[in-house]
Coordinates of C-alpha atoms and ligand atoms in Angstrom, one line a residue:
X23 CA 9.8 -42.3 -49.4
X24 CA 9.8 -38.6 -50.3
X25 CA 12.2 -36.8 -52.1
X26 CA 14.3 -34.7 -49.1
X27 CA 14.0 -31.0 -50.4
X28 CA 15.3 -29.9 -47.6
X29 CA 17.7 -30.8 -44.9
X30 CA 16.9 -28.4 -41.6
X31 CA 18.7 -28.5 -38.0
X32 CA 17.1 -27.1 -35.3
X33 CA 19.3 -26.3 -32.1
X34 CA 17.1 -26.3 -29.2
X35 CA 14.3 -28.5 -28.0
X36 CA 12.3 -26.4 -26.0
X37 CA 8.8 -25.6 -27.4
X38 CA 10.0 -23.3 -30.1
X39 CA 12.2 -25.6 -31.9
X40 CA 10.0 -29.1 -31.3
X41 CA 6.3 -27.3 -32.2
X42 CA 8.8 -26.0 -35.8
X43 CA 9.8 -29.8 -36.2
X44 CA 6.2 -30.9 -36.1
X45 CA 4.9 -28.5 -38.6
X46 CA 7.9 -28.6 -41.1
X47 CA 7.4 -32.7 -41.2
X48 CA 3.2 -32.4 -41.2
X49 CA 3.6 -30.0 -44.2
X50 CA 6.2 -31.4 -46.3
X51 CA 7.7 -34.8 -45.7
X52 CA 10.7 -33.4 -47.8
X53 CA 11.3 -31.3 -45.0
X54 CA 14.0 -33.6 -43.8
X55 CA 14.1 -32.0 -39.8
X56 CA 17.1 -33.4 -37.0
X57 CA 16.5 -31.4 -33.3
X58 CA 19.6 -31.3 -31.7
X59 CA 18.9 -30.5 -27.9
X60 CA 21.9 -30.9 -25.2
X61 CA 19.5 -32.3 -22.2
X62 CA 17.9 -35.6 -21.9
X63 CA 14.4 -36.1 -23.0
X64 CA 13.0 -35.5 -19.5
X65 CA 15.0 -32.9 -17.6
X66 CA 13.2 -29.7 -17.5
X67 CA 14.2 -26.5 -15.5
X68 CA 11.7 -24.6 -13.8
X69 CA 7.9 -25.8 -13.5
X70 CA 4.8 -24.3 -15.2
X71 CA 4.0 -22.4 -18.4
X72 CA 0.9 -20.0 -18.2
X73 CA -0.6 -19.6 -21.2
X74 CA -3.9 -16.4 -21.6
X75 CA -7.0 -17.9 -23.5
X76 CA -7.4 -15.2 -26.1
X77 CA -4.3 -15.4 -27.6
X78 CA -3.6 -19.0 -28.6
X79 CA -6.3 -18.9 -31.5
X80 CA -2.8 -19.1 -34.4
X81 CA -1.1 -21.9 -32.2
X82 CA -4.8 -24.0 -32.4
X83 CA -4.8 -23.6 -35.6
X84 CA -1.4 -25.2 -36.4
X85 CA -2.0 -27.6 -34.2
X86 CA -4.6 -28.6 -31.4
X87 CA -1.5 -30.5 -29.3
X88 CA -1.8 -27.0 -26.8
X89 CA -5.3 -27.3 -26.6
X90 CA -5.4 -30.8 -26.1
X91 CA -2.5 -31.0 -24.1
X92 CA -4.6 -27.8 -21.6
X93 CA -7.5 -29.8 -21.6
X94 CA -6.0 -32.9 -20.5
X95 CA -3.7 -32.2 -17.8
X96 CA -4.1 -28.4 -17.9
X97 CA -5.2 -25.8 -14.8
X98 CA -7.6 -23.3 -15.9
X99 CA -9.1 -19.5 -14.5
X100 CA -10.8 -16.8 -14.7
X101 CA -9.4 -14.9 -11.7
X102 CA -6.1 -13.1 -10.9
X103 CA -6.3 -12.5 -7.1
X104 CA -4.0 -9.6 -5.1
X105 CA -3.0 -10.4 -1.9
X106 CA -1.5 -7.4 0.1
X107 CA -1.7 -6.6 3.8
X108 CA -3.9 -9.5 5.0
X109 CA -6.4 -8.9 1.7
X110 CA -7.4 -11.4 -1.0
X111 CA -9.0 -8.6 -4.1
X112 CA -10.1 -10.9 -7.2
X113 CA -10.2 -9.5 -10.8
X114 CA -12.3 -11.9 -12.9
X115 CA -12.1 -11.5 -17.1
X116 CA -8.9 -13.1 -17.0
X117 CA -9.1 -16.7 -19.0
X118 CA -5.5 -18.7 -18.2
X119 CA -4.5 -22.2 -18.3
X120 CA -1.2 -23.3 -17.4
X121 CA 0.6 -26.7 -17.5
X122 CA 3.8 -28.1 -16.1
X123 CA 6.4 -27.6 -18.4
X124 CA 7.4 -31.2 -18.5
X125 CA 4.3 -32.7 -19.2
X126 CA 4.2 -29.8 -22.4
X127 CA 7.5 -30.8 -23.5
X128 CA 6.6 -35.0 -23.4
X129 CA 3.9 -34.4 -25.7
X130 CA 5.7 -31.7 -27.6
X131 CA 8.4 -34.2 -28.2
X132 CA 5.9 -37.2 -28.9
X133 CA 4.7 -35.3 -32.2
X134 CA 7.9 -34.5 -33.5
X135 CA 8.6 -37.9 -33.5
X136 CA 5.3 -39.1 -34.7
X137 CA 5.4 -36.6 -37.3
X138 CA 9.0 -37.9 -38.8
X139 CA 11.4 -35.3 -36.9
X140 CA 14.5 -37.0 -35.7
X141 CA 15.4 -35.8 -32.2
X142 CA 18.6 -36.4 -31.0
X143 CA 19.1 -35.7 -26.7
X144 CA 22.1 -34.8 -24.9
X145 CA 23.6 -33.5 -28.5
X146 CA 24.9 -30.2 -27.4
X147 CA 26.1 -28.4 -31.0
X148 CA 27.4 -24.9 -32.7
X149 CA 27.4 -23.5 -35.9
X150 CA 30.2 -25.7 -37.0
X151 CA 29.4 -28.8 -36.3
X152 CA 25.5 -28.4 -38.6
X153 CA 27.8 -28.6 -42.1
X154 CA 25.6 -30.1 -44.5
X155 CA 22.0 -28.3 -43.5
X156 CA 20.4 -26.2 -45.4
X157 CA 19.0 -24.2 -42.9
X158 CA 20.1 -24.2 -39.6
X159 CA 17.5 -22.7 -37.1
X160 CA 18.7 -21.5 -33.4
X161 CA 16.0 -22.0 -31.6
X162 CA 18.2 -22.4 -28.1
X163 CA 17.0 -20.0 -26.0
X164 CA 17.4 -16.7 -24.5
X165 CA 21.0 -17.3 -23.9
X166 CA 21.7 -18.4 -27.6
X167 CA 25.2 -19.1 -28.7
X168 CA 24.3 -19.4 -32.3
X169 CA 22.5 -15.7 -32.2
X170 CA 26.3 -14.3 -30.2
X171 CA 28.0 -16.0 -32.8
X172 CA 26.7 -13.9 -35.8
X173 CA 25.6 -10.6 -33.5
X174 CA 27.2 -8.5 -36.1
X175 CA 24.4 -9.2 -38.4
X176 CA 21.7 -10.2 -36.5
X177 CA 22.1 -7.1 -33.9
X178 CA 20.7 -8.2 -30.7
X179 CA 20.6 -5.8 -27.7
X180 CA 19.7 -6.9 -24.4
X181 CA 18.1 -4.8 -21.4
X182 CA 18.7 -6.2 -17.7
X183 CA 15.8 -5.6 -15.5
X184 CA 16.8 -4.0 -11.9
X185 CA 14.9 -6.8 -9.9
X186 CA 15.9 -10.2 -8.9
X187 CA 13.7 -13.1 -9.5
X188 CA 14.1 -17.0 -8.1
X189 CA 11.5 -19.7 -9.9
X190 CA 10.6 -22.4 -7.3
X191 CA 7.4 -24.9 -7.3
X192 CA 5.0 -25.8 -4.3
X193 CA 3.3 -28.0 -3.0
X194 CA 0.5 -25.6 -1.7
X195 CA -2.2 -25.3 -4.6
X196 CA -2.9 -21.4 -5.7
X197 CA -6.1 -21.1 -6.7
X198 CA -5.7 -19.0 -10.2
X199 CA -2.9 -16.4 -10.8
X200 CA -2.3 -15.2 -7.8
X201 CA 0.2 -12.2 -6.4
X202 CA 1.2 -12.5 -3.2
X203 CA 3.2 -9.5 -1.4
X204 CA 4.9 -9.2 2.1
X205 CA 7.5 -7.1 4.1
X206 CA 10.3 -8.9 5.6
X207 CA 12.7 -7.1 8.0
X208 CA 14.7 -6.5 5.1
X209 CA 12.4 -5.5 2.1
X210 CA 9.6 -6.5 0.0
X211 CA 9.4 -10.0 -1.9
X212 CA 6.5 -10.7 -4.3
X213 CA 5.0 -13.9 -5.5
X214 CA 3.3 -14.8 -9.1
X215 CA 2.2 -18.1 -7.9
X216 CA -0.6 -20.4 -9.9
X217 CA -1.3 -24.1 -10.7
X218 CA 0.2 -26.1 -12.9
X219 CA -0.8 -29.5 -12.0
X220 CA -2.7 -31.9 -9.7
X221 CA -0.6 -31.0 -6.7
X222 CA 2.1 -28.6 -7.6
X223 CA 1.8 -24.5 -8.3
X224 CA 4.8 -22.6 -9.7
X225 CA 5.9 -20.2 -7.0
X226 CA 8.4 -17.2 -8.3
X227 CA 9.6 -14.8 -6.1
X228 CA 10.8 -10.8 -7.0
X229 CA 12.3 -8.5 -5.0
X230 CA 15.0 -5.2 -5.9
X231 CA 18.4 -5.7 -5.7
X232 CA 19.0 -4.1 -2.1
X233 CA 16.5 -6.0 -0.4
X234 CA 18.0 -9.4 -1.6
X235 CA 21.3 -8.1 -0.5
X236 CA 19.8 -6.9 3.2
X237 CA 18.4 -10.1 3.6
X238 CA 21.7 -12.0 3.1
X239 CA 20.4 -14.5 -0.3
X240 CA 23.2 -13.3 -2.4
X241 CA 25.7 -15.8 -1.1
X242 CA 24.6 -18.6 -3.7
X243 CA 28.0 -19.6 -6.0
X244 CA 26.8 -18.5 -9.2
X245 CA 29.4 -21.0 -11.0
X246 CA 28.0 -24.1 -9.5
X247 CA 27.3 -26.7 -11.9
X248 CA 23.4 -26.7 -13.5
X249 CA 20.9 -27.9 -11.6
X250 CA 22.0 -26.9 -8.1
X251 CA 19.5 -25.1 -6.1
X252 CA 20.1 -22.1 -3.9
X253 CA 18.9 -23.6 -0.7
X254 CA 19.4 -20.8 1.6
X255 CA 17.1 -18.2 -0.6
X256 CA 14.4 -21.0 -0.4
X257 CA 14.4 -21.4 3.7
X258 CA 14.0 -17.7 3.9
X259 CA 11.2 -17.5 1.6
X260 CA 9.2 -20.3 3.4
X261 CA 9.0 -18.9 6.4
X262 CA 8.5 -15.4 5.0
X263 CA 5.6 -17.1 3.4
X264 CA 4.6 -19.4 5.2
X265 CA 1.3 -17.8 6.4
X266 CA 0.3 -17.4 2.3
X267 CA 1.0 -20.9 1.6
X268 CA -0.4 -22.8 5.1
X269 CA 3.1 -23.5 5.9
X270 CA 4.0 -26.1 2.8
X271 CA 7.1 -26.8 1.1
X272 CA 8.9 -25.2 -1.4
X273 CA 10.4 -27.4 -4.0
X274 CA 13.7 -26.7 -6.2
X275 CA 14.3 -27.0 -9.9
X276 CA 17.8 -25.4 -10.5
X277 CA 16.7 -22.3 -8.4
X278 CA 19.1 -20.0 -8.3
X279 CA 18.1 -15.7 -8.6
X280 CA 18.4 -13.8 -11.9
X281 CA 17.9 -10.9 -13.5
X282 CA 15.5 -10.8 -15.9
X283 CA 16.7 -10.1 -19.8
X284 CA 14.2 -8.7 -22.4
X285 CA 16.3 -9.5 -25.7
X286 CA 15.6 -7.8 -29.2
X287 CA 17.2 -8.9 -32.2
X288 CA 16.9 -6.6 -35.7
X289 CA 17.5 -9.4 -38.3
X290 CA 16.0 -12.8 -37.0
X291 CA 18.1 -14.4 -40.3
X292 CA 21.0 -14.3 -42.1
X293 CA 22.1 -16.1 -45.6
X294 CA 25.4 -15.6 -44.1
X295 CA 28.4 -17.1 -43.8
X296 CA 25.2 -19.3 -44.0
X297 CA 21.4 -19.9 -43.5
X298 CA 20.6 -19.5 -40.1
X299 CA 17.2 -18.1 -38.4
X300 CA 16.2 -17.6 -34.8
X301 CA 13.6 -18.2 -33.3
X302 CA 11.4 -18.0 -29.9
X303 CA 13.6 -16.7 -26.8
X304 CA 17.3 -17.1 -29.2
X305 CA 15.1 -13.8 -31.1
X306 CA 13.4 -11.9 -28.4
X307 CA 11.9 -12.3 -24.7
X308 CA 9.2 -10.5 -22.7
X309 CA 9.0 -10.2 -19.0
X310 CA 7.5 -13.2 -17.5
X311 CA 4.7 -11.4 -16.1
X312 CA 2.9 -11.0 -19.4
X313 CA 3.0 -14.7 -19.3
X314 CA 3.9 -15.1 -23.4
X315 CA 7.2 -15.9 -24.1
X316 CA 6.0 -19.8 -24.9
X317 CA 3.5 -18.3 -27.1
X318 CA 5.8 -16.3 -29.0
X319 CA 8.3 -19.0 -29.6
X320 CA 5.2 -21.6 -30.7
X321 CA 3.7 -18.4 -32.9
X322 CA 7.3 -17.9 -34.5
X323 CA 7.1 -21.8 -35.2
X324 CA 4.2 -21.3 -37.4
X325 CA 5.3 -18.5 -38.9
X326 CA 8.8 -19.7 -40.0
X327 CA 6.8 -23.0 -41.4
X328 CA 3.9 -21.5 -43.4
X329 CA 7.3 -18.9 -45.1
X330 CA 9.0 -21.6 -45.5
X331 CA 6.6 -23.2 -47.3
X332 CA 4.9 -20.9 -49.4
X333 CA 8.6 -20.0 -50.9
X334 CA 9.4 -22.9 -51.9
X335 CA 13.3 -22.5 -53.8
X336 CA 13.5 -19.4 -52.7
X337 CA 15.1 -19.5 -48.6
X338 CA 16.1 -15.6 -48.5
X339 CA 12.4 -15.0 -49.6
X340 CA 10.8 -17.0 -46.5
X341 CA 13.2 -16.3 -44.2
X342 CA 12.6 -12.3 -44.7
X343 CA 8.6 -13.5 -45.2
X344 CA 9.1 -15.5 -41.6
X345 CA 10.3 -12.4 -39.8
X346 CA 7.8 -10.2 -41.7
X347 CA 5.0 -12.1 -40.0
X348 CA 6.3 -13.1 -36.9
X349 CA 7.7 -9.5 -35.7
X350 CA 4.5 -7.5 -35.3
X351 CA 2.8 -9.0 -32.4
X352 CA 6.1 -9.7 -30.9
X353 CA 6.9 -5.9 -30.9
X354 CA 3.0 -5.6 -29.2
X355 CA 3.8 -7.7 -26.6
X356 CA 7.4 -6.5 -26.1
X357 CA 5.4 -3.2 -25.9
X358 CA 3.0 -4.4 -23.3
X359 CA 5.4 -6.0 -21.2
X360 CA 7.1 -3.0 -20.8
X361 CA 5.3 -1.1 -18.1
X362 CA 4.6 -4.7 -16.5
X363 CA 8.7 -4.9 -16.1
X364 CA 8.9 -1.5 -14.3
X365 CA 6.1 -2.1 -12.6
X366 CA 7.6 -5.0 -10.7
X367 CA 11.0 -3.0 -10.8
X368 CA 8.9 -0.6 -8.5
X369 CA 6.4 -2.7 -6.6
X370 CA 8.1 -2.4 -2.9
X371 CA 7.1 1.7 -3.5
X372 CA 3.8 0.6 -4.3
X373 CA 3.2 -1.5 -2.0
X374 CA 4.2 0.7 0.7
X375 CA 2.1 3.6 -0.5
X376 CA -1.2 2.1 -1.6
X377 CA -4.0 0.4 0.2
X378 CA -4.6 -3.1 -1.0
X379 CA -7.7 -1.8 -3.3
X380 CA -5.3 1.1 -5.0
X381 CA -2.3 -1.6 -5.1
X382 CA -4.4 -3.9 -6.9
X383 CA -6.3 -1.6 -9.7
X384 CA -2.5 0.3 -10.0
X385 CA -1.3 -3.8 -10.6
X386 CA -3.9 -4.5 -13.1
X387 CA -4.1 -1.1 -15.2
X388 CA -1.0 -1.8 -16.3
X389 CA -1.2 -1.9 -19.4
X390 CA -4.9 -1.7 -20.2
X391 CA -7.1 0.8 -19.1
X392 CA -10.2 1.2 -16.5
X393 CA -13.4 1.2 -19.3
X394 CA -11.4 -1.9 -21.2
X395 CA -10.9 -3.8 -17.6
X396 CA -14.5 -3.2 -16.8
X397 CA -15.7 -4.8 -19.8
X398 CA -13.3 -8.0 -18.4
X399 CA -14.0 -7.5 -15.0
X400 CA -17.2 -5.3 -14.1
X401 CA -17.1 -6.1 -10.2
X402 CA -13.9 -5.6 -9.5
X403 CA -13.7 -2.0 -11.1
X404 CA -17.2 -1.1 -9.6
X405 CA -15.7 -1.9 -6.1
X406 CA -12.3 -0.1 -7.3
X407 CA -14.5 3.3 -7.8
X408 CA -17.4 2.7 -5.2
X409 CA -13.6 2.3 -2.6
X410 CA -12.2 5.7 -4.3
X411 CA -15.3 7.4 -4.0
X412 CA -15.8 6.7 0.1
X413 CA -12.7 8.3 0.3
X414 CA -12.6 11.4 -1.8
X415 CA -16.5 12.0 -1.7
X416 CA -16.9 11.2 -6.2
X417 CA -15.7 9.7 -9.0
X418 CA -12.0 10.6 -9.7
X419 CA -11.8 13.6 -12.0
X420 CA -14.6 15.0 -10.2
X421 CA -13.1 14.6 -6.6
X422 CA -11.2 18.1 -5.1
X423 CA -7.6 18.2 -4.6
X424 CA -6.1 21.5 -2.9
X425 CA -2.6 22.3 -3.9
X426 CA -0.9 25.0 -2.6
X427 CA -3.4 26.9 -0.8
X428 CA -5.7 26.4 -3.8
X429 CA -8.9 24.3 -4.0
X430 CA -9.4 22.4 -7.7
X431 CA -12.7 21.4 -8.2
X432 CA -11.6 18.6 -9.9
X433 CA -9.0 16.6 -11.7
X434 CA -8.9 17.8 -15.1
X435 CA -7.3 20.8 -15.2
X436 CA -6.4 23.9 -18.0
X437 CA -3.4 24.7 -17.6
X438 CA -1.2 25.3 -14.0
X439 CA -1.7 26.1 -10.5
X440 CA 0.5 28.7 -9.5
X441 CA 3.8 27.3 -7.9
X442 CA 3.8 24.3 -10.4
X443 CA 7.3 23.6 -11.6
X444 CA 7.7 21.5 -15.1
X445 CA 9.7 18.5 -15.4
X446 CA 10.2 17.1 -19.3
X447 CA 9.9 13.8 -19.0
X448 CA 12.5 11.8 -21.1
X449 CA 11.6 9.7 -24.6
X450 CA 14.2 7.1 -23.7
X451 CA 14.8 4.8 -20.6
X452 CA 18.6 5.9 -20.9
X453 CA 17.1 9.5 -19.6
X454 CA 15.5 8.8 -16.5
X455 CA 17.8 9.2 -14.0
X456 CA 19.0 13.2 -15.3
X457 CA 15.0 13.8 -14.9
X458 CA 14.9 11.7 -11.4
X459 CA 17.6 14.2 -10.3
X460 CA 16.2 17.0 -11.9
X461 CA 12.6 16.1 -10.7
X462 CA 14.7 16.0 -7.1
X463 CA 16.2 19.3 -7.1
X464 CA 12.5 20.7 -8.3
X465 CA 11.0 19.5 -4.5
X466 CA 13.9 20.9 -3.0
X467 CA 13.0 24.0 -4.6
X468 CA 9.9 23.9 -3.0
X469 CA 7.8 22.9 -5.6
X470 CA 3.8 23.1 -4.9
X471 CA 3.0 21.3 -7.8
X472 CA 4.8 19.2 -10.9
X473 CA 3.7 19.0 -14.0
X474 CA 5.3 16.5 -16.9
X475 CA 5.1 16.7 -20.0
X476 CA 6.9 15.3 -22.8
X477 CA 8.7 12.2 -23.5
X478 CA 7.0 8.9 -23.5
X479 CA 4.0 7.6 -21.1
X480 CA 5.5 4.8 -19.5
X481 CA 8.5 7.8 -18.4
X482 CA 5.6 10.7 -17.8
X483 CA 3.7 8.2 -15.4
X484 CA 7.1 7.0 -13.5
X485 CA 7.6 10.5 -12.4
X486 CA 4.6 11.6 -11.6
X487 CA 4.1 8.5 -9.6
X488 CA 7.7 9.4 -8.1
X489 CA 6.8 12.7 -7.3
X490 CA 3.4 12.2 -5.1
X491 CA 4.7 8.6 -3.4
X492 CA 8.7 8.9 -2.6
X493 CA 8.2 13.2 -2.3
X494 CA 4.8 14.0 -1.5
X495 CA 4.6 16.3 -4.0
X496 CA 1.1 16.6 -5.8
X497 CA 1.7 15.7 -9.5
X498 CA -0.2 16.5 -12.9
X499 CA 0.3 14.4 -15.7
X500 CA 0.2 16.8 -19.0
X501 CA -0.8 14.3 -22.1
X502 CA -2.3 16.4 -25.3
X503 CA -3.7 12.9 -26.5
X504 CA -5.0 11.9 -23.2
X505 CA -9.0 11.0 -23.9
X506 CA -11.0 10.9 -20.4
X507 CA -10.7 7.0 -19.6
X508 CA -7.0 7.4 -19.5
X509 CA -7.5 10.4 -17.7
X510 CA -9.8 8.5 -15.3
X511 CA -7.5 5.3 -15.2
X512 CA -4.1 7.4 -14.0
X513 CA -5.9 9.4 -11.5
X514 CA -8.1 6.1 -10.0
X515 CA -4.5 4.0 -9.8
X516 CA -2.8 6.5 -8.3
X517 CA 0.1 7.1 -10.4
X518 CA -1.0 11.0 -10.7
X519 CA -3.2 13.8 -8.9
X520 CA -4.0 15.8 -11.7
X521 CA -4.1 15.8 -15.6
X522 CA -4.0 18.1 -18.2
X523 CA -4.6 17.6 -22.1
Ligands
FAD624 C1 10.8 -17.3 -14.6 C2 10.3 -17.5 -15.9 C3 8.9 -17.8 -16.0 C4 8.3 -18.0 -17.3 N1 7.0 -18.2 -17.4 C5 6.4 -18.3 -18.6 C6 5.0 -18.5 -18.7 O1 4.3 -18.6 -17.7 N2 4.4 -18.6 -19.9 C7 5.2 -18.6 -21.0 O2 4.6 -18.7 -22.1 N3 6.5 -18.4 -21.0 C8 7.2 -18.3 -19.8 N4 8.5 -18.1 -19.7 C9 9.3 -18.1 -20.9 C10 9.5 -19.4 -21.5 O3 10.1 -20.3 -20.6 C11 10.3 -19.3 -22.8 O4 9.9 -18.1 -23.5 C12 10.1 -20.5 -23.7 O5 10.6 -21.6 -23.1 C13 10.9 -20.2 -25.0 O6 10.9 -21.4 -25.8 P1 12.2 -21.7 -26.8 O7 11.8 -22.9 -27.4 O8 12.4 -20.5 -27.6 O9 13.5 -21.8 -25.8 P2 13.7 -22.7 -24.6 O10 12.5 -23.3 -24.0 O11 14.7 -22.0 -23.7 O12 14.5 -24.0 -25.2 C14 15.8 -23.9 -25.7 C15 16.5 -25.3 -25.7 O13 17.7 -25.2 -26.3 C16 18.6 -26.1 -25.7 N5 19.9 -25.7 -26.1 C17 20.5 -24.5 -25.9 N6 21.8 -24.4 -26.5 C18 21.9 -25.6 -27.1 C19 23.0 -26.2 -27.9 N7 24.1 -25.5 -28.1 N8 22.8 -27.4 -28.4 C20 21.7 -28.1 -28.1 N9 20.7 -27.6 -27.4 C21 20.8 -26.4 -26.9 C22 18.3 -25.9 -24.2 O14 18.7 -26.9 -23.4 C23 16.8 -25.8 -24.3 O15 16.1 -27.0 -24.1 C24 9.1 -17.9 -18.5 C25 10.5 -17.7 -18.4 C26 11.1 -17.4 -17.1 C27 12.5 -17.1 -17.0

């Protein structure tokens, strides 16, 4: 038997807190490590966790059990497809593999306990009931009790996306990522459906607040007890889509809509009143659409292990070391996921606006741009520009626009057409809806042209993409640091007319 040099509690046995078990016990058997997780060993809400090829190389390294676990009884791709208005477009470049959560957590579980972790089920704890730890870790989810607790040190902030979204399963199998969109009588409702398994796909469904409200799916009882399923949104979307999914089930894990939360926290640790660290979603989130937040919590896992090993006697050292090395690519993906939030916080506009080729390259160039996707995926942005250029006559910045009377020979343009009106666009979220308004009472001045400026991109591009799809109003974005394949990649998607460095 090893001396115990340390006695560590982690609260939460999701992937987060069982992948930190593992590695604490593999590196140091003095790592004396109890999980204490508040569901039984088998239940698991929702169904699949997608997982993107290039970025699990740090999680391999830990510990092959992803890898193996993929390989096994894993569903893997290379294709995102867009389906819009009776088109299927496929993007290629896009290595995925996803696996039913369950099946992940089984084996998850089985090398905690191989590797010496005690795991205790239906054990729902706080703070106060961990005396006796050295270190506790909250690693209990996006909702975290432990983080509220000691939110006046840790200082987490929270933003609430606009759009609803309801995670369901099916029994229809999707072949890849695949986005599915359609038009009911009462809004628009999009799909981010893939494979997890043999026979089941995950199948979640967005839509904006108003269309969920028109369509009469906000009468579930947000009170009922877990693991009731809001049965009335899931007959509406069956036969809404039906067609997409050759009339097959739907299938209910406490499904019930939300609102997705993208949660920051400053200090992942404290020393006090005593050592506690977060970790996975109890830290931080990212919108489900960049397909990472497992990833993160797994990554955080091997951060928080290697810290606190290479400190050893020293726990304020690795726990500011832990956060040190975890935060960075946490903050790039927070980053990324970003415009792919406000993108589905917008999609009903887009979908209205764009043909299916447009829709799709404005879907994928969402946070990359069009050379970097046609290194991934050379087809798809060949038949992207070869469908732009049959209707403008050549490649983007070359193709004509006329605005106001005036024909521009091209794209890129020095300085303004005459009737232009500026709009500053706003360098935080909290600013948009003064320059909506102001960017409102500019068309009913009769603006010819707008131009913004200023501010960040993400804010630039939503109101130049406001301006030419809700006002049909020609818009130029102004960026001094915009090099041509931007240039190329906001004119091609659509979200502006014109640019101007
Ligand atoms: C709709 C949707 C789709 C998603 N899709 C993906 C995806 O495709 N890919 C991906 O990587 N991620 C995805 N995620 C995110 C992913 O589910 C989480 O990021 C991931 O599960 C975080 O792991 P975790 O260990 O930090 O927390 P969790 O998995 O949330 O685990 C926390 C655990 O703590 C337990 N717990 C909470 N409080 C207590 C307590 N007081 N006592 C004891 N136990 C407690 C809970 O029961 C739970 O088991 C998705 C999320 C959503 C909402």
């Amino acid at each position: 038997m090893s001396e115990t040099r340390m006695r560590i509690a982690v609260v939460g046995g999701g992937p987060g807190g069982l992948f930190l078990a593992t590695l604490l016990r593999r590196a140091d058997p003095g790592f004396a490590v109890t999980v204490f997780e508040r569901n039984r060993a088998d239940d698991t809400f929702g169904f699949g966790v997608v997982f993107s090829d290039r970025t699990l190389a740090g999680i391999h390294a830990a510990d092959p059990v992803v890898r193996e676990a993929l390989a096994r009884h894993g569903r893997h791709w290379d294709d995102i497809e867009v389906r819009l208005k009776g088109e299927r477009i496929r993007c290629g470049g896009n290595g995925m593999a996803a696996i039913a959560r369950r099946t992940l957590l089984a084996l998850l579980q089985d090398r905690a306990h191989e590797a010496g972790a005690e795991l205790r089920f239906e054990h729902e704890v706080e703070l106060d009931d961990l005396d006796g730890y050295d270190l506790v870790v909250a690693a209990d989810g996006t909702g975290s009790r432990i983080r509220e607790r000691l939110a006046e040190r840790l200082r987490p902030s929270v933003h609430t996306a606009a759009a609803k979204f309801i995670w369901f399963g099916t029994d229809y199998m999707f072949d890849g990522l695949t986005f599915v969109h359609e038009r009911s009588p009462h809004g628009v409702f999009a799909v981010h459906g893939y494979p997890i398994s043999a026979d089941v796909s995950t199948f979640i469904v967005e839509t904006d607040e108003a269309s969920w409200r028109a369509a009469g799916l906000d009468g579930f009882d947000d009170d009922a007890p877990p693991g009731r399923s809001d049965l009335v949104s899931k007959a509406y979307l069956e036969e809404l889509f039906a067609g997409q999914i050759d009339g097959r089930r739907l299938l209910v894990n406490n499904s019930r809509w939300g609102n997705f939360r993208t949660r920051r926290t400053e200090r992942w640790w404290t020393r006090e009143p005593r050592p506690v660290a977060l970790l996975g979603d109890a830290a931080h989130t990212a919108h489900f659409s960049v397909g990472s937040g497992t990833k993160m919590a797994m990554e955080d896992a091997v951060a928080l292990s290697s810290a606190l090993c290479a400190h050893p006697g020293d726990l304020g050292e690795a726990l500011a070391a832990y956060q040190d090395a975890a935060q960075p690519s946490v903050d790039a993906i927070q980053d990324s996921a970003r415009p792919s939030l406000s993108w589905w916080e917008h999609f009903g506009r887009y979908h209205d606006a764009f043909e299916p080729w447009q829709f799709a390259f404005h879907f994928l160039s969402r946070s990359i741009t069009d050379a970097r996707l046609a290194r991934r995926a050379p087809g798809f942005v060949r038949a992207t520009h070869a469908a732009w250029r049959a209707r403008h006559g050549a490649e983007p910045l070359d193709s004509p626009l006329r605005v106001n009377g005036h024909e521009l020979p091209g794209r890129l343009v020095n300085g303004e057409p005459p009737g232009t009106i500026r709009l500053r666009a706003p360098s935080d979220e909290a600013g948009l809806p003064a320059a909506r308004e102001l960017l409102a009472s500019a068309v009913a001045a009769g603006a010819g042209l707008v131009a913004v400026h200023g501010g960040t991109s993400l804010n630039r591009m939503l109101l130049t993409e406001e301006a030419r799809l809700v006002y049909g109003v020609p818009s130029l974005l102004v960026d001094h640091e915009l090099d041509t394949d931007r240039a190329v990649t906001a004119v091609l998607s659509g979200r502006a007319d014109l640019v101007a460095r």
